[in-house]
mmCIF file of C-alpha atoms in Angstrom:
data_model
loop_
_atom_site.group_PDB
_atom_site.id
_atom_site.type_symbol
_atom_site.label_atom_id
_atom_site.label_comp_id
_atom_site.label_asym_id
_atom_site.label_seq_id
_atom_site.Cartn_x
_atom_site.Cartn_y
_atom_site.Cartn_z
ATOM 1 C CA UNK A 1 150.725 59.904 175.520
ATOM 2 C CA UNK A 2 153.247 62.422 174.258
ATOM 3 C CA UNK A 3 153.783 63.007 170.558
ATOM 4 C CA UNK A 4 157.184 61.290 170.626
ATOM 5 C CA UNK A 5 155.812 57.947 171.877
ATOM 6 C CA UNK A 6 155.405 55.367 169.131
ATOM 7 C CA UNK A 7 151.949 53.946 168.480
ATOM 8 C CA UNK A 8 153.441 50.786 166.963
ATOM 9 C CA UNK A 9 156.437 49.016 168.464
ATOM 10 C CA UNK A 10 158.656 46.353 166.999
ATOM 11 C CA UNK A 11 158.849 43.086 168.935
ATOM 12 C CA UNK A 12 162.108 44.046 170.681
ATOM 13 C CA UNK A 13 160.679 47.384 171.813
ATOM 14 C CA UNK A 14 157.482 45.734 173.077
ATOM 15 C CA UNK A 15 159.522 43.158 174.978
ATOM 16 C CA UNK A 16 161.684 45.851 176.563
ATOM 17 C CA UNK A 17 158.618 47.905 177.479
ATOM 18 C CA UNK A 18 157.120 45.092 179.542
ATOM 19 C CA UNK A 19 160.435 43.684 180.732
ATOM 20 C CA UNK A 20 160.528 40.302 179.013
ATOM 21 C CA UNK A 21 162.884 38.676 176.527
ATOM 22 C CA UNK A 22 162.217 38.647 172.781
ATOM 23 C CA UNK A 23 161.456 34.900 172.810
ATOM 24 C CA UNK A 24 158.937 35.447 175.605
ATOM 25 C CA UNK A 25 157.359 38.301 173.663
ATOM 26 C CA UNK A 26 157.034 36.053 170.611
ATOM 27 C CA UNK A 27 155.411 33.397 172.819
ATOM 28 C CA UNK A 28 152.895 35.988 174.013
ATOM 29 C CA UNK A 29 152.194 37.187 170.469
ATOM 30 C CA UNK A 30 151.724 33.637 169.178
ATOM 31 C CA UNK A 31 148.978 32.857 171.680
ATOM 32 C CA UNK A 32 145.566 32.626 170.015
ATOM 33 C CA UNK A 33 143.892 34.714 172.733
ATOM 34 C CA UNK A 34 146.308 37.646 172.308
ATOM 35 C CA UNK A 35 145.647 39.932 169.367
ATOM 36 C CA UNK A 36 147.843 42.949 169.872
ATOM 37 C CA UNK A 37 150.089 42.669 166.822
ATOM 38 C CA UNK A 38 149.811 43.399 163.117
ATOM 39 C CA UNK A 39 152.045 43.562 160.077
ATOM 40 C CA UNK A 40 153.285 46.488 158.051
ATOM 41 C CA UNK A 41 154.572 44.708 154.991
ATOM 42 C CA UNK A 42 156.666 41.903 156.435
ATOM 43 C CA UNK A 43 157.429 43.684 159.697
ATOM 44 C CA UNK A 44 155.562 42.523 162.774
ATOM 45 C CA UNK A 45 154.432 45.422 164.944
ATOM 46 C CA UNK A 46 152.750 45.602 168.331
ATOM 47 C CA UNK A 47 150.096 48.186 169.103
ATOM 48 C CA UNK A 48 151.269 50.105 172.154
ATOM 49 C CA UNK A 49 147.682 50.829 173.245
ATOM 50 C CA UNK A 50 146.617 47.195 172.810
ATOM 51 C CA UNK A 51 149.714 46.008 174.701
ATOM 52 C CA UNK A 52 148.991 48.359 177.607
ATOM 53 C CA UNK A 53 145.345 47.269 177.661
ATOM 54 C CA UNK A 54 146.389 43.587 177.626
ATOM 55 C CA UNK A 55 148.759 44.212 180.565
ATOM 56 C CA UNK A 56 145.947 45.904 182.519
ATOM 57 C CA UNK A 57 143.702 42.898 181.856
ATOM 58 C CA UNK A 58 146.400 40.489 183.034
ATOM 59 C CA UNK A 59 146.959 42.438 186.235
ATOM 60 C CA UNK A 60 143.325 43.142 187.036
ATOM 61 C CA UNK A 61 143.673 46.795 186.056
ATOM 62 C CA UNK A 62 146.781 47.481 188.124
ATOM 63 C CA UNK A 63 149.398 47.527 185.332
ATOM 64 C CA UNK A 64 150.686 50.044 182.782
#
């Protein structure tokens, strides 16, 4: 990871990164078995590392 890559993404950025819509990203984040998000104040953020790891798990290690 380069120094200019964000560690925490907002929901729109996370959605764009994996190529889904914002509503789909919210559906993913609201699943009980997915714990890749957190809050900074009232802002919902997505851990880039956790998102990439989750994608790898979903694809059997072939993603991101």
